[in-house]
CSV table of C-alpha atoms in Angstrom, one decimal:
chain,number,residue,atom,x,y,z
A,1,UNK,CA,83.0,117.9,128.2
A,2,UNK,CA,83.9,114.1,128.3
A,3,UNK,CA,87.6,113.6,130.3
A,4,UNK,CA,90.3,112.8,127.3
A,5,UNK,CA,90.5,108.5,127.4
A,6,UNK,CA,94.0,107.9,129.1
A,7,UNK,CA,96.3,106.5,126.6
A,8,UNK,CA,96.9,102.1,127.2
A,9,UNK,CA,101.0,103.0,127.8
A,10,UNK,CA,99.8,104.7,131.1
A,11,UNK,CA,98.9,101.5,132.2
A,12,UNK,CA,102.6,100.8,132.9
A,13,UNK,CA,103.7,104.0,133.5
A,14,UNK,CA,105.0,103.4,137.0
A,15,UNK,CA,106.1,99.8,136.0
A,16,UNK,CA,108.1,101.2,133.0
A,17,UNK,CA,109.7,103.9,135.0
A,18,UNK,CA,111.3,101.2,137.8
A,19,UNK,CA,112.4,98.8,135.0
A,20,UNK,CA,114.3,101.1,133.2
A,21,UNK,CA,116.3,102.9,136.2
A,22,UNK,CA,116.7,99.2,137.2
A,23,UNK,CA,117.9,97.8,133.8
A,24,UNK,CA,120.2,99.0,131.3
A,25,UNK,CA,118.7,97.1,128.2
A,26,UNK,CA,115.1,96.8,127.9
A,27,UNK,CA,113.0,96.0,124.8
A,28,UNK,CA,109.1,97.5,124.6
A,29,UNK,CA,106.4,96.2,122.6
A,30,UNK,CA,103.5,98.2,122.1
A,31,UNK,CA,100.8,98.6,119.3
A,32,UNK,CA,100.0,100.7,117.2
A,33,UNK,CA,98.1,104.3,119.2
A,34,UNK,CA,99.4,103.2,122.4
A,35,UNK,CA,101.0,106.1,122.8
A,36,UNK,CA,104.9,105.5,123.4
A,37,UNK,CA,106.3,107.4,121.0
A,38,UNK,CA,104.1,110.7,122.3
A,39,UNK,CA,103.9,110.0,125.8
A,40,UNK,CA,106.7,107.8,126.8
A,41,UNK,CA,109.6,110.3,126.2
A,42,UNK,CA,108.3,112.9,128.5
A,43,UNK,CA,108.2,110.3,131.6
A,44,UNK,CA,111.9,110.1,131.3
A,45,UNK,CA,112.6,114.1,131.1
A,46,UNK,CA,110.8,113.3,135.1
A,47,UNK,CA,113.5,110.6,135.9
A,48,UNK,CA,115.9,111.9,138.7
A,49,UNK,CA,118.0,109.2,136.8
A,50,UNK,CA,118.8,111.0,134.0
A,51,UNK,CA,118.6,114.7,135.0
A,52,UNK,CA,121.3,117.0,133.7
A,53,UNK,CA,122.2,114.2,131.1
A,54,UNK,CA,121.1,114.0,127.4
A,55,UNK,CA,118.7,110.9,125.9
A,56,UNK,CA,118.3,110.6,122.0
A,57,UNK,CA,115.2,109.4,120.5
A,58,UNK,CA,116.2,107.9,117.2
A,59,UNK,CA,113.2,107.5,114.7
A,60,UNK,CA,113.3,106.1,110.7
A,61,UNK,CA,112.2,108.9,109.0
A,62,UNK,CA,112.8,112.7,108.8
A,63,UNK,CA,109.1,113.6,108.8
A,64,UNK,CA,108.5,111.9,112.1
A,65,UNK,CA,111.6,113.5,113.9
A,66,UNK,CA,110.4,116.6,113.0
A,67,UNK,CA,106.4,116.3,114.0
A,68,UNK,CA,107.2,114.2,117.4
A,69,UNK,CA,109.8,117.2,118.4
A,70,UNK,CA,107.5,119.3,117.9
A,71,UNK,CA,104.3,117.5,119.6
A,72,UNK,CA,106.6,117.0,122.4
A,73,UNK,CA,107.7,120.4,123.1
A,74,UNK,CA,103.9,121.8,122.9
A,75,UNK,CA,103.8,119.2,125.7
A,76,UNK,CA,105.7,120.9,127.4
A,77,UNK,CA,104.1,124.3,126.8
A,78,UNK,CA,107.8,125.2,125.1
A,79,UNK,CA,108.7,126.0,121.4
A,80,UNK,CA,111.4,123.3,120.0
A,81,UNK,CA,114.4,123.6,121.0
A,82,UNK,CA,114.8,124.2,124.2
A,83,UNK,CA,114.1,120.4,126.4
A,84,UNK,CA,113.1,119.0,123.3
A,85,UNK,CA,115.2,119.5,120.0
A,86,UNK,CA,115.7,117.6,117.0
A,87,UNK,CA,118.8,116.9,114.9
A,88,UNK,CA,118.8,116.5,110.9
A,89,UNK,CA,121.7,116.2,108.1
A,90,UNK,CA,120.5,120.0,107.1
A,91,UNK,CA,118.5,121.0,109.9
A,92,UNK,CA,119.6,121.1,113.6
A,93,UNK,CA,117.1,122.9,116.2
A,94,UNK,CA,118.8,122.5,119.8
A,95,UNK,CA,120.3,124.4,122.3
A,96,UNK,CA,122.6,124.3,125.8
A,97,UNK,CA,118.7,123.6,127.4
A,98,UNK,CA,118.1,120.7,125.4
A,99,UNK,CA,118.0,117.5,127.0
A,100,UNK,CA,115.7,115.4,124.6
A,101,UNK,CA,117.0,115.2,121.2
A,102,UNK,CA,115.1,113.3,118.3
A,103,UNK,CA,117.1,112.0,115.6
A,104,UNK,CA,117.8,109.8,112.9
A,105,UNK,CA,119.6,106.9,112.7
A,106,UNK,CA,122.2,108.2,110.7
A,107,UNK,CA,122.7,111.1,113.0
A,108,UNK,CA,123.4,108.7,115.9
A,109,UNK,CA,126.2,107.0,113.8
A,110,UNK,CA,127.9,110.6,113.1
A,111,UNK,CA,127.6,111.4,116.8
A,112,UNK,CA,129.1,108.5,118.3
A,113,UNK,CA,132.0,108.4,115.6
A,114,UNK,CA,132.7,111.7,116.6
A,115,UNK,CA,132.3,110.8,120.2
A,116,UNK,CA,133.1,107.0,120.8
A,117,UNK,CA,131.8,107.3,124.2
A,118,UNK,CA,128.1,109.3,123.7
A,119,UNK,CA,129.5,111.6,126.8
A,120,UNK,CA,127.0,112.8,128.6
A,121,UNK,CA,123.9,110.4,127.0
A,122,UNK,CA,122.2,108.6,129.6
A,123,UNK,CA,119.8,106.4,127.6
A,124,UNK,CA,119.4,105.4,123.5
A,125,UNK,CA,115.7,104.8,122.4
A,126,UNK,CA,115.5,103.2,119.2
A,127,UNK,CA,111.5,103.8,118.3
A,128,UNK,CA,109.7,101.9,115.3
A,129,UNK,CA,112.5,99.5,115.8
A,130,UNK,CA,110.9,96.8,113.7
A,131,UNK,CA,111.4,98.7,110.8
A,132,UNK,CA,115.3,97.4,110.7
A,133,UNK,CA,117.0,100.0,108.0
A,134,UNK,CA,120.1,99.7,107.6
A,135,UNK,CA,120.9,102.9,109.2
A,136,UNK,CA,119.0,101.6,112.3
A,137,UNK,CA,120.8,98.1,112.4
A,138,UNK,CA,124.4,100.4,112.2
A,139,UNK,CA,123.4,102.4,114.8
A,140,UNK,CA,121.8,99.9,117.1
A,141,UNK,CA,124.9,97.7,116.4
A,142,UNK,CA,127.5,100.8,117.3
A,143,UNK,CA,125.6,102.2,120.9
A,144,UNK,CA,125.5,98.4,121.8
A,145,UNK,CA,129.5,98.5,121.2
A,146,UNK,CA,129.9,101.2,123.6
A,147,UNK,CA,127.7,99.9,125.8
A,148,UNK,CA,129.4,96.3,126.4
A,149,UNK,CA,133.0,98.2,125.7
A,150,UNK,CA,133.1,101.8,126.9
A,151,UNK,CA,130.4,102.5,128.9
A,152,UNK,CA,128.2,100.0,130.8
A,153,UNK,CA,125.5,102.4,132.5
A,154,UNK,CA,124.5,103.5,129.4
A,155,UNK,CA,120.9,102.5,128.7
A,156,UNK,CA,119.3,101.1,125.3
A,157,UNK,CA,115.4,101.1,124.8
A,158,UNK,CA,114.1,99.2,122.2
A,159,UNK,CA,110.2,100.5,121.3
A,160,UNK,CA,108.2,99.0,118.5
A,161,UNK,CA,104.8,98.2,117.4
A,162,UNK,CA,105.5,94.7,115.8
A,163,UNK,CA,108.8,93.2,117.2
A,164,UNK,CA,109.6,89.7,117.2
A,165,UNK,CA,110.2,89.6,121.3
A,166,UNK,CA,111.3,85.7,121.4
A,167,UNK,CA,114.3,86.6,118.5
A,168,UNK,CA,115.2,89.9,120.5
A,169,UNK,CA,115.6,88.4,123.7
A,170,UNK,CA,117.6,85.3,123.1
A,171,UNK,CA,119.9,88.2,121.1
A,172,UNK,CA,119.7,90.1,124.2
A,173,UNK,CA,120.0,88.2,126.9
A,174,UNK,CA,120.7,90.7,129.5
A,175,UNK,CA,117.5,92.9,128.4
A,176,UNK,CA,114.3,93.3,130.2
A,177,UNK,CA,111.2,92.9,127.9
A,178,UNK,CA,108.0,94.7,128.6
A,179,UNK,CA,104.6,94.5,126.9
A,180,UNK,CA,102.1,97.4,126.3
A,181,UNK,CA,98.4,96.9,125.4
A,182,UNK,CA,97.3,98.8,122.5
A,183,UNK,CA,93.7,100.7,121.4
A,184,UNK,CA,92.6,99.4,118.3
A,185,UNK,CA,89.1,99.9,117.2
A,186,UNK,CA,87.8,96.9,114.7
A,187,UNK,CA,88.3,97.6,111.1
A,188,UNK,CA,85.9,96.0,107.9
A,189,UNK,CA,88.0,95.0,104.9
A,190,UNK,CA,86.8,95.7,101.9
A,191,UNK,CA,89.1,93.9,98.7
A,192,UNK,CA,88.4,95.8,95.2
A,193,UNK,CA,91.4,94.4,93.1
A,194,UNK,CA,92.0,96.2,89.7
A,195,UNK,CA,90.7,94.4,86.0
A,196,UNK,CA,94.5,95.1,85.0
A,197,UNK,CA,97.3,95.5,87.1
A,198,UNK,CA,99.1,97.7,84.8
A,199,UNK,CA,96.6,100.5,85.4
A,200,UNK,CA,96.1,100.1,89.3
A,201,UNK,CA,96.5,104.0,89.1
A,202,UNK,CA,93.3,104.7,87.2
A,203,UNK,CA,91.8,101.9,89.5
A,204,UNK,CA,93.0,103.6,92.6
A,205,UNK,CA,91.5,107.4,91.3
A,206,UNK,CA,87.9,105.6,90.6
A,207,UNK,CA,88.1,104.1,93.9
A,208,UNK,CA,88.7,107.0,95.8
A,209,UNK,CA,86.4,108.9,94.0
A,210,UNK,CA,83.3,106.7,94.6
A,211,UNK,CA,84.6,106.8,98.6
A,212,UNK,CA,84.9,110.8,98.6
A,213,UNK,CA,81.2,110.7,97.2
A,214,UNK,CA,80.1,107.8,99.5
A,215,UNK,CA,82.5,108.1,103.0
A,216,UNK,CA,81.7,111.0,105.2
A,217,UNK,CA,84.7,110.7,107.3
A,218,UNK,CA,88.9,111.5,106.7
A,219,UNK,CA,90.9,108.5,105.0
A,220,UNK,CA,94.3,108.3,104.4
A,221,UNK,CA,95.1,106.5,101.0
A,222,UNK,CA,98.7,104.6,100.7
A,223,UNK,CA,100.6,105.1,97.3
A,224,UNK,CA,104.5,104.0,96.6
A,225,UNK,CA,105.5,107.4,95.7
A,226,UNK,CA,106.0,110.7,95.3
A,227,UNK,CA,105.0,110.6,92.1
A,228,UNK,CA,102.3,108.4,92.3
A,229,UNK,CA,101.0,110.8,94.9
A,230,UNK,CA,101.1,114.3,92.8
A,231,UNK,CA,99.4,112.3,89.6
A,232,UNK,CA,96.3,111.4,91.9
A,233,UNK,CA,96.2,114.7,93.7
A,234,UNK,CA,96.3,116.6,90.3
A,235,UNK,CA,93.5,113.8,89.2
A,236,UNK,CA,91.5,114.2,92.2
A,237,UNK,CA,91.7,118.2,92.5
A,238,UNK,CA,90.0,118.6,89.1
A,239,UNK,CA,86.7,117.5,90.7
A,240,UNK,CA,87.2,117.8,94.4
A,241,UNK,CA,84.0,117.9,96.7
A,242,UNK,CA,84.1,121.6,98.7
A,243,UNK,CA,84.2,119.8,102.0
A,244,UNK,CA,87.0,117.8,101.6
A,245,UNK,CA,90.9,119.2,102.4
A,246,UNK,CA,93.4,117.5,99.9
A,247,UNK,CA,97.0,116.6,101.3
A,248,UNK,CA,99.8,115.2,100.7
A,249,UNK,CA,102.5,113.1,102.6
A,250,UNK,CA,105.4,112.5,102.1
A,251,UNK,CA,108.9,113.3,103.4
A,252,UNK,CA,110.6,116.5,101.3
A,253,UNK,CA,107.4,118.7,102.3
A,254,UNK,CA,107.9,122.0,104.7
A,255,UNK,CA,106.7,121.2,108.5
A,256,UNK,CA,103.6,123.1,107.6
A,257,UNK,CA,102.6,121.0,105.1
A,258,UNK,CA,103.2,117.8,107.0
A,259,UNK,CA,100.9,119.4,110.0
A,260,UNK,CA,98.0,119.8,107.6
A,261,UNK,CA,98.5,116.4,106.8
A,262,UNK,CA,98.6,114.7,110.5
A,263,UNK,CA,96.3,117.8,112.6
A,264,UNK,CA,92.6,117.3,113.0
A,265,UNK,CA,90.6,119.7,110.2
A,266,UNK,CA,88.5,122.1,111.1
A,267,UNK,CA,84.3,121.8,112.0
A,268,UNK,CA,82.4,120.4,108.1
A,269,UNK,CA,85.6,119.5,106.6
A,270,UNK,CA,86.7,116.5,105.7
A,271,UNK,CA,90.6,115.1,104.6
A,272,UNK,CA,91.9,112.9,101.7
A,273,UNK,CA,95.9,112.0,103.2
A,274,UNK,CA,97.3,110.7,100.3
A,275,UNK,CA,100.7,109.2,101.5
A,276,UNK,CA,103.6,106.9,101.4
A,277,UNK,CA,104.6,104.6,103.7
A,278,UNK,CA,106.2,106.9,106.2
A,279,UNK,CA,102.3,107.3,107.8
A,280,UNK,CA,102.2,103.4,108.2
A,281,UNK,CA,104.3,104.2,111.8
A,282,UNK,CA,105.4,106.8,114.7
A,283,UNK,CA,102.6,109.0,113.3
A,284,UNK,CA,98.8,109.5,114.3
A,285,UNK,CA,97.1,111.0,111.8
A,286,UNK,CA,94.0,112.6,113.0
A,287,UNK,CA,90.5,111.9,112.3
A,288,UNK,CA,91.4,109.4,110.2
A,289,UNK,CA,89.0,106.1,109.9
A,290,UNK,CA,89.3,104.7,106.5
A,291,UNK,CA,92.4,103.7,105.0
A,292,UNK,CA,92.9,102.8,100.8
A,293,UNK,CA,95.7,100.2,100.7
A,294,UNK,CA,97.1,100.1,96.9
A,295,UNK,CA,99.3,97.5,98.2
A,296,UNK,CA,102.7,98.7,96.9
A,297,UNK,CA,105.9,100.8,98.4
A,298,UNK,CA,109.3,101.4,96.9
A,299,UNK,CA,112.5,99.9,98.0
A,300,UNK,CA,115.9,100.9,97.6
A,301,UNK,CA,117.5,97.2,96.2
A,302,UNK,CA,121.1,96.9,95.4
A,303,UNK,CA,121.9,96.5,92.1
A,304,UNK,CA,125.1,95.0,90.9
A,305,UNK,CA,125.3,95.3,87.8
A,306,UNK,CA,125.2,99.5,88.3
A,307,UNK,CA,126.8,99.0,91.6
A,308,UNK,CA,123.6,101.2,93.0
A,309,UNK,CA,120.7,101.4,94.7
A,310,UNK,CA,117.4,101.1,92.1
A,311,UNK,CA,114.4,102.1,93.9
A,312,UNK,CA,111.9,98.8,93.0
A,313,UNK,CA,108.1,98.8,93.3
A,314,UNK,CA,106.9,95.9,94.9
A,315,UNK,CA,104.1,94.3,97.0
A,316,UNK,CA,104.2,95.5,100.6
A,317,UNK,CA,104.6,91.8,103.5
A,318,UNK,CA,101.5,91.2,105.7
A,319,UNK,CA,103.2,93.0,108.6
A,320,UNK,CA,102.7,96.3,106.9
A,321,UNK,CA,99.4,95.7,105.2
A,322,UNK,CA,98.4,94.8,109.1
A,323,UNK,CA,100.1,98.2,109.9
A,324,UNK,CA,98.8,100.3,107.4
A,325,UNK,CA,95.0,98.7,108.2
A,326,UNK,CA,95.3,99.7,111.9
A,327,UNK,CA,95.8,103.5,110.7
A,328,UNK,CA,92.2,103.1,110.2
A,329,UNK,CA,91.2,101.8,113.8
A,330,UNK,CA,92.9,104.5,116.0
A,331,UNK,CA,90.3,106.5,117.4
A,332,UNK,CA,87.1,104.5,115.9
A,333,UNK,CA,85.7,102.0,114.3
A,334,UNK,CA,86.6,102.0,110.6
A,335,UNK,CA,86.9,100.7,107.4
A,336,UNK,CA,89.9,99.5,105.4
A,337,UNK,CA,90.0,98.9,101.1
A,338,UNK,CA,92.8,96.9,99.7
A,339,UNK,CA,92.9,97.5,96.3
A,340,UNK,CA,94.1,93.6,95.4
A,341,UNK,CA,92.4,90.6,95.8
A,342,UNK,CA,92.0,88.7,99.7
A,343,UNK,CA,94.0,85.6,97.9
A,344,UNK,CA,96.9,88.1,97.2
A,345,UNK,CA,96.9,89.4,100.4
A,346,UNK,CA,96.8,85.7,101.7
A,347,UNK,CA,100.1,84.2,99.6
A,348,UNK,CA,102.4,87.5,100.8
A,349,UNK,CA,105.4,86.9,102.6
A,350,UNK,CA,104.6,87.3,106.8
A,351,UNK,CA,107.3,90.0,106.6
A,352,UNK,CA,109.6,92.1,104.5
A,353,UNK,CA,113.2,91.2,103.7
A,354,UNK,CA,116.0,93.5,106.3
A,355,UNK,CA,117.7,95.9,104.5
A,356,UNK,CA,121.0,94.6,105.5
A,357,UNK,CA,120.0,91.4,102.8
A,358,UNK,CA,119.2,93.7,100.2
A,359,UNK,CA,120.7,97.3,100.2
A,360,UNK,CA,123.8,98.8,99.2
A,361,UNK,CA,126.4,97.8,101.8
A,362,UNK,CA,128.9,100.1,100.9
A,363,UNK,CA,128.5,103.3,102.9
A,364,UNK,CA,127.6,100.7,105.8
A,365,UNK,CA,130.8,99.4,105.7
A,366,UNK,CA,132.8,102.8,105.0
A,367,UNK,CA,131.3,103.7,108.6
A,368,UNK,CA,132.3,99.9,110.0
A,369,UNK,CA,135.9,100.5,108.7
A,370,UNK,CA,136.3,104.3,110.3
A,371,UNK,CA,135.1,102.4,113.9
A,372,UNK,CA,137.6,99.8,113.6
A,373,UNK,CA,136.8,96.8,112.6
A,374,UNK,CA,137.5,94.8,109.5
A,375,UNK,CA,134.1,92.6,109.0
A,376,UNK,CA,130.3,92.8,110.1
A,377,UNK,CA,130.5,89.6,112.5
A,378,UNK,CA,133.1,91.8,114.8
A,379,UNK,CA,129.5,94.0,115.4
A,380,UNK,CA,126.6,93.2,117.9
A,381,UNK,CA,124.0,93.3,114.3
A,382,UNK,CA,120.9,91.4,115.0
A,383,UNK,CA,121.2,90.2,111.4
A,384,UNK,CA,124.0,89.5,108.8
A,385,UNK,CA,123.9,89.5,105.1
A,386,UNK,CA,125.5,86.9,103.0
A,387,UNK,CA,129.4,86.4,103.4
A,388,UNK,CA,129.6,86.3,99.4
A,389,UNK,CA,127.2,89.9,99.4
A,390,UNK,CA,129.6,91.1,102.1
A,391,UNK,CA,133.0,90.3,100.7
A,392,UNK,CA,132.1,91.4,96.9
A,393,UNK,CA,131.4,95.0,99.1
A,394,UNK,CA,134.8,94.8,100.8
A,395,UNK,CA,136.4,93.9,97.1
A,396,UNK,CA,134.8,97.2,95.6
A,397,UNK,CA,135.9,99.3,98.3
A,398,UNK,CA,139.5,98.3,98.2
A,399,UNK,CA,139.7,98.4,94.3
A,400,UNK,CA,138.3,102.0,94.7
A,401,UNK,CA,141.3,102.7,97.4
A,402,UNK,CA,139.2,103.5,100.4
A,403,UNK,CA,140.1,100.3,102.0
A,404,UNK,CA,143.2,98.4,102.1
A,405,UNK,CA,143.9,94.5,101.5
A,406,UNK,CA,143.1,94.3,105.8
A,407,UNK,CA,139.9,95.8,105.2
A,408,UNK,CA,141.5,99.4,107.0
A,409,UNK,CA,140.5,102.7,105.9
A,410,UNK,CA,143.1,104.4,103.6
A,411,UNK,CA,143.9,107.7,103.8
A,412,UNK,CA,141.8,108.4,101.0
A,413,UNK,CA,139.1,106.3,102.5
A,414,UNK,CA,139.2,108.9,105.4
A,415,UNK,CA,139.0,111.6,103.6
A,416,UNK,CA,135.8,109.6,101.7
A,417,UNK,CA,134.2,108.8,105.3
């Protein structure tokens, strides 16, 4: 039996390790499969540095906290829980033993307001950190507050597949940037856009019919939604070859479910991941090499006539079709279908607007108000929105009370935070 192909972040293994017990900020960028969300964490449970002290791996989504947690304990030969625990609005599964905890961005916000100096936290790591949620630019913005205020030996690690090193570092200017190779294998595009746009859903069924027939391997097909994803599986399930496993990705299913998704299938079967963009990053899904772009995702925009989020449907940047392509390449040559036409792909934006510009920036700044400051600019953000976006938030807060005239939490703005 061949020796398992050591992944390209060991290449800096002993490299990464010096820089950060040297440094205190330091910024990562490695591709897609290289390994540093899966291997990288348990090189720093071996630091003397930071024995007996607790580091926080902060990740974008739910379903990745979960399946890296768990994928790092087995590591480990441990259940979750005990070094390695994770930390959810609903779900917490830690103990007195654990000293790696993956979280959500959100999560870290609670902690530290609950605990201005993270006592007892040697080292942040913000992974998939070019995905720049809201959530993730709040808590970025808050650990780098206690780090220049409270506490100046804690450590920040920024990891991310795509980031835009040259912006980061002149924003960081005490940070030490490292670079990771990656392990892509090339990837044929195929472009097979629909007679009517309308009905890209019938368009996207035929397609992936013909391929189930055709393709003797796993894909993983990318939809917008949930419900875009349960009206193909029902539609593919009527006439589903024997061989191949049916599964769906997305974020409210059990841990089980999600583990059928990502785990290799067993010997003569094949697997149809249909997902939505939470398997563009963080996870590897096995076996997987063809991937069925259909080109879309839902945002959360802010709407102000509602005063709401609306969840929108629009075209997905380059960056992510880029991302969502390389799913296809991880472990062998493959084959990619975008279900629009090559000129579409070529007039899309390079990259996809922050959700700082676009989102609802009212619970952000209910969480900026209970820290103690009266306007975004007083935070280390990477990115601000508008000053007209920002002070129409501020207006609705303090004509719903939960702010005064200063921009100060209330009491009833307490009790709402």
């Amino acid at each position: 039996m061949s020796a398992i192909a050591p992944l390209p972040i060991e290449a800096i293994q002993s490299q990464f390790c010096q820089t950060i017990t040297q440094h205190n900020t330091v910024i990562l960028s490695a591709p897609p499969g290289a390994g540093k969300s899966t291997c990288l964490p348990l090189w720093l449970l071996t630091l003397a540095e930071f024995s007996g002290q607790k580091i926080y791996l902060l990740q974008p989504r739910r379903l990745a906290v979960k399946n890296i947690a768990t994928y790092l304990a087995s590591q480990l030969n441990e259940t979750v829980g005990n070094t390695v625990g994770y930390r959810l609005r609903n779900e917490v599964k830690v103990s007195q033993h654990t000293r790696l905890e993956v979280i959500t961005e959100g999560i870290l916000t609670q902690i530290i307001q609950h605990d201005v100096e993270l006592s007892g936290c040697a080292l942040v790591v913000f992974d998939e950190f070019h995905e720049r949620s809201l959530h993730g630019d709040l808590a970025y913005a808050l650990t780098r507050d206690v780090q220049q205020g409270l506490r100046e030996e804690l450590k920040i690690l920024l990891m991310s597949a795509t980031l835009d090193i040259d912006y980061l570092a002149k924003a960081l200017p005490d940070a030490k940037v490292l670079t990771s190779e990656g392990r892509c294998f090339p990837v044929e595009f195929t472009y097979i856009a629909p007679a009517n746009i309308q009905r890209w859903r019938d368009h996207a069924i035929s397609v992936i019919k013909q391929q189930m027939i055709n393709h003797q391997g796993s894909s993983l097909v990318f939809l917008p939604g949930v419900a875009d994803i349960r009206l193909i599986d029902q539609a593919l399930s009527q006439n589903c070859p024997d061989d191949i496993l049916l599964c769906p990705l997305f974020g409210e299913l059990t841990l089980k479910q999600q583990q059928q998704a990502i785990k290799p299938c067993q010997s003569g079967k094949r697997k149809l991941v249909l997902a939505t963009n939470i398997a563009e990053t963080s996870l590897t899904i096995e076996g997987v090499d063809m991937v069925i772009d259909c080109g879309l995702e839902k945002v959360a925009i802010y709407d102000n006539a509602s005063l709401m989020n609306k969840l929108t449907q629009q075209q997905i940047a380059k960056a992510s079709a880029v991302q969502r392509a390389g799913r296809a390449g991880r472990v062998m040559a493959g084959k990619c279908i975008r279900l629009y036409a090559k000129d579409d792909f070529e007039r899309r934006p390079e990259q996809s607007i922050n959700d700082i510009q676009q989102a609802d920036l009212l619970p952000t700044l209910i969480e900026v108000a209970r820290w103690g400051v009266t306007s975004l600019a007083e935070l280390s953000l990477l990115e601000l929105p508008s000053k007209i976006k920002e002070g129409q938030a501020w207006a609705e807060l303090q004509s719903l009370k939960i702010v005064d005239e200063a921009n100060r939490l209330t009491v009833h703005g307490e009790q709402v935070a």
